[in-house]
Tab-separated table of C-alpha atoms and ligand atoms in Angstrom:
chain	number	residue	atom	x	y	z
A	7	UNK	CA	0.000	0.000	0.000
A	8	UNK	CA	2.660	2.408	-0.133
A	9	UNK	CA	3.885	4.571	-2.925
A	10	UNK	CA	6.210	2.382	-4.742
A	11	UNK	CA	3.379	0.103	-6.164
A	12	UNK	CA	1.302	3.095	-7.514
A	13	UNK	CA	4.538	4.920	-9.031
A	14	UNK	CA	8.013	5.174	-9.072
A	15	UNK	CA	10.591	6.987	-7.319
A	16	UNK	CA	11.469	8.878	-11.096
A	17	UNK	CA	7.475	9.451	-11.767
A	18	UNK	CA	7.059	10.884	-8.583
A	19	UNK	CA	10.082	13.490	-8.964
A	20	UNK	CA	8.738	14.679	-11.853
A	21	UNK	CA	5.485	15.008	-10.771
A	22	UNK	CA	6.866	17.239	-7.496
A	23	UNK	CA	8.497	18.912	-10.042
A	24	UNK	CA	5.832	20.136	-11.909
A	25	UNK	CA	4.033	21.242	-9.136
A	26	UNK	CA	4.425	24.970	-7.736
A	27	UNK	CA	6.234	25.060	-4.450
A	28	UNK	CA	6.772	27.471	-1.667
A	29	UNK	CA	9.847	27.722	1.015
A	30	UNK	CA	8.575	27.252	4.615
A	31	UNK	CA	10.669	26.641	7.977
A	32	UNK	CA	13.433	24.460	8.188
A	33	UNK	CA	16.488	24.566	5.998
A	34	UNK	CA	15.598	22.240	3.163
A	35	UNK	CA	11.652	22.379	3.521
A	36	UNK	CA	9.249	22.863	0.434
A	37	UNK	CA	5.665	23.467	0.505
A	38	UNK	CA	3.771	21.988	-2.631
A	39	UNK	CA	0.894	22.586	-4.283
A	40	UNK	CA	-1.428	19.776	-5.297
A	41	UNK	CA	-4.970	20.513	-6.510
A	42	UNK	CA	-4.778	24.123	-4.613
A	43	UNK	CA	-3.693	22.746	-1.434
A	44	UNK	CA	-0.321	23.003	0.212
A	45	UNK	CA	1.770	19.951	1.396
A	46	UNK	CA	5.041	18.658	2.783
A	47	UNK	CA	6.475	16.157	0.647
A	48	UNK	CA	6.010	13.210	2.481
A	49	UNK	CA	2.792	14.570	3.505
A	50	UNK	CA	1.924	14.545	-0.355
A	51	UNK	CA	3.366	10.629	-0.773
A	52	UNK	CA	1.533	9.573	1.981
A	53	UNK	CA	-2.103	11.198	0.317
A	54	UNK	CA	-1.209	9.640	-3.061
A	55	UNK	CA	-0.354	6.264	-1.349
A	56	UNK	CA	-3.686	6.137	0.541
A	57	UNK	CA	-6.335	7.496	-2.273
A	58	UNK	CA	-5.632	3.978	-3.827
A	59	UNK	CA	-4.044	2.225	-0.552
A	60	UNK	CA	-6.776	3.217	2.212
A	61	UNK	CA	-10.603	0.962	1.858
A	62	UNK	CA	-12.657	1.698	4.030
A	63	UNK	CA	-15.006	-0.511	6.228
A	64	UNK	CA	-18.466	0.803	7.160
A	65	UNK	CA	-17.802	1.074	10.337
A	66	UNK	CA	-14.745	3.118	10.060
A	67	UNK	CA	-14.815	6.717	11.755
A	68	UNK	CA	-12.560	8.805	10.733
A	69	UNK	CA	-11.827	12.161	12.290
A	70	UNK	CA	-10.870	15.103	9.951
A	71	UNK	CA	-9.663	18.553	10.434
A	72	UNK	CA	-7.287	21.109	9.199
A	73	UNK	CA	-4.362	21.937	12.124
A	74	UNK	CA	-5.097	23.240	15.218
A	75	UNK	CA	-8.455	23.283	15.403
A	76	UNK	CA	-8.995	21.371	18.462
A	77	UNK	CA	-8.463	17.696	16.684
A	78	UNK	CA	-6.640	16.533	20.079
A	79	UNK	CA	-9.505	16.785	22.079
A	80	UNK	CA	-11.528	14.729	19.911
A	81	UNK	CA	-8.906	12.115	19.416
A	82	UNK	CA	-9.343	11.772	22.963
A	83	UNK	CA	-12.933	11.987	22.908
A	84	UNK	CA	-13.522	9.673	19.617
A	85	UNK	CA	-12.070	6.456	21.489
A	86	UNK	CA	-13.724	7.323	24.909
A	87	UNK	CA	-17.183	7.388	23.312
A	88	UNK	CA	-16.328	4.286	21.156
A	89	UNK	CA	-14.670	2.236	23.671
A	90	UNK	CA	-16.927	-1.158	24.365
A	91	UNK	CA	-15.666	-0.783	28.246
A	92	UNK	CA	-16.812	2.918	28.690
A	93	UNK	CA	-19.187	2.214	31.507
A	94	UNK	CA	-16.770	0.513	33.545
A	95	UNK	CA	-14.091	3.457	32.796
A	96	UNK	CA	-13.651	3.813	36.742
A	97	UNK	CA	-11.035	1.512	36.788
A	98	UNK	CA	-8.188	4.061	36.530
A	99	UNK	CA	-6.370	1.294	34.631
A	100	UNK	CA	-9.001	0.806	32.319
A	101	UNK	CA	-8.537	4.336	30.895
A	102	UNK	CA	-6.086	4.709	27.767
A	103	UNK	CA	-5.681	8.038	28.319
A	104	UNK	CA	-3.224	6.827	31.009
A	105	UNK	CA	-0.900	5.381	29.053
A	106	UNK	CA	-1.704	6.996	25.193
A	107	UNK	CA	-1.228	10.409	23.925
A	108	UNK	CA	-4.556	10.871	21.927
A	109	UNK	CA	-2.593	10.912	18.850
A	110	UNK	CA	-1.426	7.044	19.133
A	111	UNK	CA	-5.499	5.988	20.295
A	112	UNK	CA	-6.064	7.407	16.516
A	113	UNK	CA	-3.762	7.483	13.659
A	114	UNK	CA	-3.438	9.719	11.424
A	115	UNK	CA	-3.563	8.285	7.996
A	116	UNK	CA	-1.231	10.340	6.379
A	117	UNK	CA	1.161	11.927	9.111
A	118	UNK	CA	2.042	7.539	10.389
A	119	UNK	CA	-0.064	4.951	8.022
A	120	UNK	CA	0.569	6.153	4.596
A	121	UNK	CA	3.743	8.643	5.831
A	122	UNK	CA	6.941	7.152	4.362
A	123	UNK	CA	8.972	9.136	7.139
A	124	UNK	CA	7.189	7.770	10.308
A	125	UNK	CA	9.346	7.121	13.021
A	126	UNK	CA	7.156	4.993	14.599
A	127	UNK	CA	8.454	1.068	14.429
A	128	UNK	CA	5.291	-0.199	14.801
A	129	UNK	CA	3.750	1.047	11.995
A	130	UNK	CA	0.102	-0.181	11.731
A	131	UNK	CA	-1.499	-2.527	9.212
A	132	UNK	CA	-4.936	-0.879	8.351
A	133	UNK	CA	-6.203	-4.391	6.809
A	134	UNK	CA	-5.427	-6.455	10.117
A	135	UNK	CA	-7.411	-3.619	12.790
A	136	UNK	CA	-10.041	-4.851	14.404
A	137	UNK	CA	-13.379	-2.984	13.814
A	138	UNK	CA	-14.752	-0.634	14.514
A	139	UNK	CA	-11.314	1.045	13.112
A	140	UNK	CA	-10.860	5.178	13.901
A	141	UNK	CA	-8.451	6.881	12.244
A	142	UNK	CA	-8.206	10.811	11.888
A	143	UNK	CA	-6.409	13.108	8.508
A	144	UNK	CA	-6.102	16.782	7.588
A	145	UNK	CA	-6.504	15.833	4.247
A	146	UNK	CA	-8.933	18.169	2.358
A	147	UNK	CA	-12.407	16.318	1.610
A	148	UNK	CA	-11.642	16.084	-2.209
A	149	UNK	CA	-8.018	14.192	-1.615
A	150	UNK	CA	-9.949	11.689	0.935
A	151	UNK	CA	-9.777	8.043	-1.020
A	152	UNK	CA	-12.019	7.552	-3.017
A	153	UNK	CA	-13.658	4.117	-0.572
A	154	UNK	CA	-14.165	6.885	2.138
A	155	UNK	CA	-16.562	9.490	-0.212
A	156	UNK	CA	-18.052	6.700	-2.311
A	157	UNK	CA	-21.537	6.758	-1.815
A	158	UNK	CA	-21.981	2.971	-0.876
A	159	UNK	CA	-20.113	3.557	2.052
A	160	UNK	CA	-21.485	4.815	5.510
A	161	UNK	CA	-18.784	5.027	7.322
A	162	UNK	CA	-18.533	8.295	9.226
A	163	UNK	CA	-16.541	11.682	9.159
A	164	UNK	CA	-16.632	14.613	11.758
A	165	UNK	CA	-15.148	17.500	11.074
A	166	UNK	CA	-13.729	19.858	13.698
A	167	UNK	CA	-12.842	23.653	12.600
A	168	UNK	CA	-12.186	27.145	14.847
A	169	UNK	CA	-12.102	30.760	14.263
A	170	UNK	CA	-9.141	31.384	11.864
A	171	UNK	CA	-7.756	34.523	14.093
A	172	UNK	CA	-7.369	31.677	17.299
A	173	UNK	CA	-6.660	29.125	14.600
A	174	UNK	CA	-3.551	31.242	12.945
A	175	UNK	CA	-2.109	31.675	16.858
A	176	UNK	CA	-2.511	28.258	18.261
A	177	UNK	CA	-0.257	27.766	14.919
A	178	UNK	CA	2.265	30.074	15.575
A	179	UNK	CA	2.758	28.472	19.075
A	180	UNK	CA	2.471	25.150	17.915
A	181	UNK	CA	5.341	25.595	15.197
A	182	UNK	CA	7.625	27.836	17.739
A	183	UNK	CA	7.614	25.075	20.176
A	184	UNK	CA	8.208	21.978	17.700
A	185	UNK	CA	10.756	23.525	15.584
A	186	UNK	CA	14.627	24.933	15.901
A	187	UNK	CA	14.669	25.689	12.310
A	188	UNK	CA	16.758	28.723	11.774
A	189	UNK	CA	16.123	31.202	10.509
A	190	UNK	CA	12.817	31.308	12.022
A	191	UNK	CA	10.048	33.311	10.268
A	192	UNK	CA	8.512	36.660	11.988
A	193	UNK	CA	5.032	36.131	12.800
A	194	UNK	CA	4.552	38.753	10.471
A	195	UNK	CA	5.892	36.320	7.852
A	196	UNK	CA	4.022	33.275	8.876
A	197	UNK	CA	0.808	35.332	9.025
A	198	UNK	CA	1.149	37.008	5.653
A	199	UNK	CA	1.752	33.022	4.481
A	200	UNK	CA	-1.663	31.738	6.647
A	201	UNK	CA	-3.440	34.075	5.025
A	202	UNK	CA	-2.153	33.617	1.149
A	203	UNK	CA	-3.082	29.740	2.690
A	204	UNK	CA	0.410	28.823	2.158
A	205	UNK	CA	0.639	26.427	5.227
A	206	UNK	CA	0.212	22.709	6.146
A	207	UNK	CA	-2.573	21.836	4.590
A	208	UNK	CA	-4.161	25.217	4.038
A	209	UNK	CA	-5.865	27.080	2.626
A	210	UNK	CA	-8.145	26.653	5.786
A	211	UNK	CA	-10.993	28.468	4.369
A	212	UNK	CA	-11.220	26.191	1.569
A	213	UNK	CA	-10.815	23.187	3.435
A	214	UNK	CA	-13.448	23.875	5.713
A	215	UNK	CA	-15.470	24.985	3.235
A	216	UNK	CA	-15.332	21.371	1.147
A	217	UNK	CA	-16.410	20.050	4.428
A	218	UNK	CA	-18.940	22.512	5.255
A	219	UNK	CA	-20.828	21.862	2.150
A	220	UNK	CA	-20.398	18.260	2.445
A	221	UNK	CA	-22.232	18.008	5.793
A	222	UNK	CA	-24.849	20.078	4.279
A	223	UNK	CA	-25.228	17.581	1.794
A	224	UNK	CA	-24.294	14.236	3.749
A	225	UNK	CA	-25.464	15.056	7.173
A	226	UNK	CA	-25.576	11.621	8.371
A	227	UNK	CA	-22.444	10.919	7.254
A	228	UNK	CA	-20.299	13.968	8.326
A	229	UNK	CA	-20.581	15.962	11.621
A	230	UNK	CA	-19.785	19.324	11.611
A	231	UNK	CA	-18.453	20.317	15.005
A	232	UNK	CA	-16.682	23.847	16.254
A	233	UNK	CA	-14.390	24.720	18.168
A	234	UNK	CA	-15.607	27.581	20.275
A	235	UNK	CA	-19.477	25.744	20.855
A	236	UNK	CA	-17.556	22.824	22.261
A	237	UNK	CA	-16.179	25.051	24.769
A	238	UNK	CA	-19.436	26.670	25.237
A	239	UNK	CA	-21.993	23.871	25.460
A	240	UNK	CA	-19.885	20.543	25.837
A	241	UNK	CA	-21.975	18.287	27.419
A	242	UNK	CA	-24.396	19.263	24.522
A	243	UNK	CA	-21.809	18.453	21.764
A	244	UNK	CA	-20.384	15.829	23.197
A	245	UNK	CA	-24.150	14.132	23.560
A	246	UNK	CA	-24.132	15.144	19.710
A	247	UNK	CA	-20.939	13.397	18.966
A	248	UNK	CA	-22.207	10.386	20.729
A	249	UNK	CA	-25.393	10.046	18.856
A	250	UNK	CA	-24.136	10.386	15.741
A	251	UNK	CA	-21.534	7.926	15.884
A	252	UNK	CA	-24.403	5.311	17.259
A	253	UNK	CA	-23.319	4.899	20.895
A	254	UNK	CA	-25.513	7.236	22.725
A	255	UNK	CA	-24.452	7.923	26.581
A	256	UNK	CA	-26.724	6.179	28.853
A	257	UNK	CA	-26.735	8.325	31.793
A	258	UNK	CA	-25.461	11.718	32.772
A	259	UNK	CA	-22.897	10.443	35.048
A	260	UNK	CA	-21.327	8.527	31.864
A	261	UNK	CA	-21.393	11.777	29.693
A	262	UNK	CA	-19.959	13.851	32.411
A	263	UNK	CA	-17.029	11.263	33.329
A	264	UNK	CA	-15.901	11.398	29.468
A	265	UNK	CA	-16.185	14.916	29.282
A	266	UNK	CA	-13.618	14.784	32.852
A	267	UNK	CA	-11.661	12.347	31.308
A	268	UNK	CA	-10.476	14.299	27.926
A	269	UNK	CA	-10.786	17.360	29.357
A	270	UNK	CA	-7.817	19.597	28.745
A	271	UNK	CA	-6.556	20.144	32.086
A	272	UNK	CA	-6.434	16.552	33.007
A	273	UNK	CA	-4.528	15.342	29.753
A	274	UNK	CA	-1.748	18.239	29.553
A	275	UNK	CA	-1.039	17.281	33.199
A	276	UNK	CA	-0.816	13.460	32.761
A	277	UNK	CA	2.487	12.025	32.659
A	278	UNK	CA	2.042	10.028	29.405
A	279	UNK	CA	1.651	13.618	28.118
A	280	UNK	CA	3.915	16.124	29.952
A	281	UNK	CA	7.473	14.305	29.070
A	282	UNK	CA	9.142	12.514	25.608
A	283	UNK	CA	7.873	12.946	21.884
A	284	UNK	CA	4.927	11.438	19.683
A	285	UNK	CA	6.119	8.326	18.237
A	286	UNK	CA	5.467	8.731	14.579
A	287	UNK	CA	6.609	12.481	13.916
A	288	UNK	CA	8.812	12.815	17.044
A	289	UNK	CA	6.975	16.285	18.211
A	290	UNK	CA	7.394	17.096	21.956
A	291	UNK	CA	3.723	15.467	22.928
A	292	UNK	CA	3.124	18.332	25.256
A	293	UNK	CA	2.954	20.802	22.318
A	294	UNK	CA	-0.182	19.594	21.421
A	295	UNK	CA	-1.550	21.454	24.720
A	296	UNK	CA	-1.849	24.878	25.676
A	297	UNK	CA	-4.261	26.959	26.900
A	298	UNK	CA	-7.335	25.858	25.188
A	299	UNK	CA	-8.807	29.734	24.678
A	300	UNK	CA	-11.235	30.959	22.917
A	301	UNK	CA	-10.738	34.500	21.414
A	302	UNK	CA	-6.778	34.235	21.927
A	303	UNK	CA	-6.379	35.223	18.190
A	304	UNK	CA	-8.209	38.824	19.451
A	305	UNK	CA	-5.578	39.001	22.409
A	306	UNK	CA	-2.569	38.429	20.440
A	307	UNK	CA	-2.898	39.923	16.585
A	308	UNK	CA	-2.581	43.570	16.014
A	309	UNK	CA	-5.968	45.204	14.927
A	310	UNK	CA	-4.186	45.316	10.959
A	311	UNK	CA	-4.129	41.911	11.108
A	312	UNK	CA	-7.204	40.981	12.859
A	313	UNK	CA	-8.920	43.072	9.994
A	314	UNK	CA	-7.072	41.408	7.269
A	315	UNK	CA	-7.944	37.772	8.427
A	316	UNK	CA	-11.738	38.758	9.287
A	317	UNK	CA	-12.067	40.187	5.720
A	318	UNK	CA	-10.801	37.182	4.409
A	319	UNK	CA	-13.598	35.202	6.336
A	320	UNK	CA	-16.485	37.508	5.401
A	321	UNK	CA	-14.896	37.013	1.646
A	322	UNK	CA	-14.742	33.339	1.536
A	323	UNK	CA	-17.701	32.063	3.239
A	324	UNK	CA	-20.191	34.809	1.521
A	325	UNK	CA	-23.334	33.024	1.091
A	326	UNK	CA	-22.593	29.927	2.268
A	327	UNK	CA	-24.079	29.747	5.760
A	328	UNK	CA	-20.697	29.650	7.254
A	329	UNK	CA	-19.609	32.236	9.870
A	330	UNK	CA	-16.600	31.492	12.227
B	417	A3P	P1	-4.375	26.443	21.767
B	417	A3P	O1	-3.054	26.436	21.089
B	417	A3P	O2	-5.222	27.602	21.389
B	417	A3P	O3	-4.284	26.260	23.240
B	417	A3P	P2	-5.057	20.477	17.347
B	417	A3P	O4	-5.322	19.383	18.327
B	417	A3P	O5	-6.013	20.487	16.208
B	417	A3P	O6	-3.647	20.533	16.971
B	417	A3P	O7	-5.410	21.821	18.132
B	417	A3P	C1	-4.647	22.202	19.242
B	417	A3P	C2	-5.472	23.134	20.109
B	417	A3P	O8	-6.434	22.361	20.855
B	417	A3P	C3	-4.614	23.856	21.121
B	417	A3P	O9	-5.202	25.142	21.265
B	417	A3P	C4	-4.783	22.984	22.365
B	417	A3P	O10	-4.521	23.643	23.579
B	417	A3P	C5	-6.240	22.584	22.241
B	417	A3P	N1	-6.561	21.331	22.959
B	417	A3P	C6	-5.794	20.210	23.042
B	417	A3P	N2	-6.406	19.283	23.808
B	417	A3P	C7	-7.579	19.814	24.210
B	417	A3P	C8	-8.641	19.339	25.053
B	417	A3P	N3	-8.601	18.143	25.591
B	417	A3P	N4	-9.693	20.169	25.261
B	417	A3P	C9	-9.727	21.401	24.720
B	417	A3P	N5	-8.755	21.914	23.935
B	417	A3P	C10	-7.687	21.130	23.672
């Protein structure tokens, strides 16, 4: 299932060669273009790999998200809800939260399946998980494989986005704390590039937008979750969540011990989180925790820029019943 059976090493070269690229961070690193959406190289393998590699089972839920849109606390969420033993979560021991960052109780298909460069030895083999299988990817809804958006199959997608503004600075923190690239970029310069969408994955307003319309279209199949209303009304999202991936909470006490369990103060203060790096991209796993705020984008842009992201927001979702 990887890349060498769908082309070779030449092929692909001179397809990454024909595509437009960017510099970003690091000394060596390339953004690319593919299909208006910007990748890192073994990012880009990894999708081409898994539009043939990756069949789905009906079953399957798959998270999906750009970055830092709150993905981590579903990944901790996702496995809670779906876990057979959930009721009898009490035993400490029971919980995999204990001994898991969320990213290894849901992998990513493309940053450790599909991803030539994982570090991870124990690479998973997608065919031999037992179902129901959960696997998350940032990949934008028209680069999913093809067994995900084919009609026949119902297995299930939610979708988690934020506010751009908080988005662009959970980002900026995010990067500052993973990488020692030198020279680092200004947040000036990784702001202008956020919003030309030239980042990992981006443009974000287009990739929530595929989403967005898909739900519309598929609501049973995708859920369309935010950011800020999970921080608002959680028990009532997280009831939502439940429901829609068929394992409604049976009491209150069950809802509200999930919600304890992946909530963010408990998991940035566990120690499976607080020391060493995530196995399959070798990222400090704390990074994937800060402060969890809503309206932190407001706080830490200067009005110019706050104005030049919000116009970009009223531009691109215009009439589509959008509004972050
Ligand atoms: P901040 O940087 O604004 O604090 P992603 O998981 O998509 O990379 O997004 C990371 C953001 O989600 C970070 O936001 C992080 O603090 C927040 N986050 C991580 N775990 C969380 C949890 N369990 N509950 C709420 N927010 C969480």
């Amino acid at each position: 299932s990887n890349l060498d059976t769908i082309m070779s090493e030449d092929e692909f070269a001179t397809f990454v060669d024909g595509l437009p690229r960017e510099k970003c961070r690091g000394p060596i690193n390339f953004w690319y273009q593919w299909d208006g959406y910007w990748y890192r190289i073994d990012f880009l393998k990894a999708a081409i790999a898994a539009q043939s590699g990756f069949l789905a089972r009906d079953d399957d839920v798959i998270l999906t998200s750009s970055t830092k849109t709150g993905t981590t606390w579903l990944k901790a969420l996702i496995p809670c809800i779906m876990a057979h033993n959930r009721d009898n979560i009490d035993h400490e021991e029971d919980d995999p939260l204990l001994r898991n960052h969320p990213n290894q109780l849901i992998p990513s298909i493309e940053l450790s399946i599909f991803n030539p460069n994982n570090l991870d030895p124990d690479v998973l083999n997608v065919d031999e998980m037992p179902s129901p299988r959960l696997f998350r990817t940032h990949l934008p809804y028209s680069k999913l494989p093809e067994s995900i958006k084919n009609d026949n199959s119902s297995c299930k997608l939610v979708y988690i986005t934020r506010e751009p503004k908080d988005v662009f600075v959970s980002l900026w923190h995010f990067m500052n704390s993973i990488s020692n690239a030198e020279p680092c970029p200004t947040m000036d310069e990784e702001f202008d590039s956020f919003c030309k969408g030239i980042h990992l994955f981006g443009p974000f307003h287009d990739h929530v937008l595929e989403y967005w319309n898909e739900s519309l279209k598929k609501p049973e199949k995708i859920l369309f979750l935010r950011y800020e209303e999970m921080k608002k009304d959680p028990k009532g999202q997280v009831k939502k969540l439940a429901e829609f991936l068929g394992r409604p909470f049976v009491n209150e006490e069950e809802l509200d011990n999930v919600l304890w369990r992946c909530s963010l103060e408990r998991l940035k203060n566990l120690q499976v989180n607080k020391n060493g790096l995530e196995p399959c991209l070798g990222i400090p796993k704390i990074a994937y925790f800060r402060n969890g705020l809503v309206g932190d984008g407001k706080k830490s842009l200067t009005k110019e820029m706050q104005e030049r992201l919000d116009q970009i927001t009223r531009e691109k979702f215009e009439g589509t019943g959008l509004d972050l």
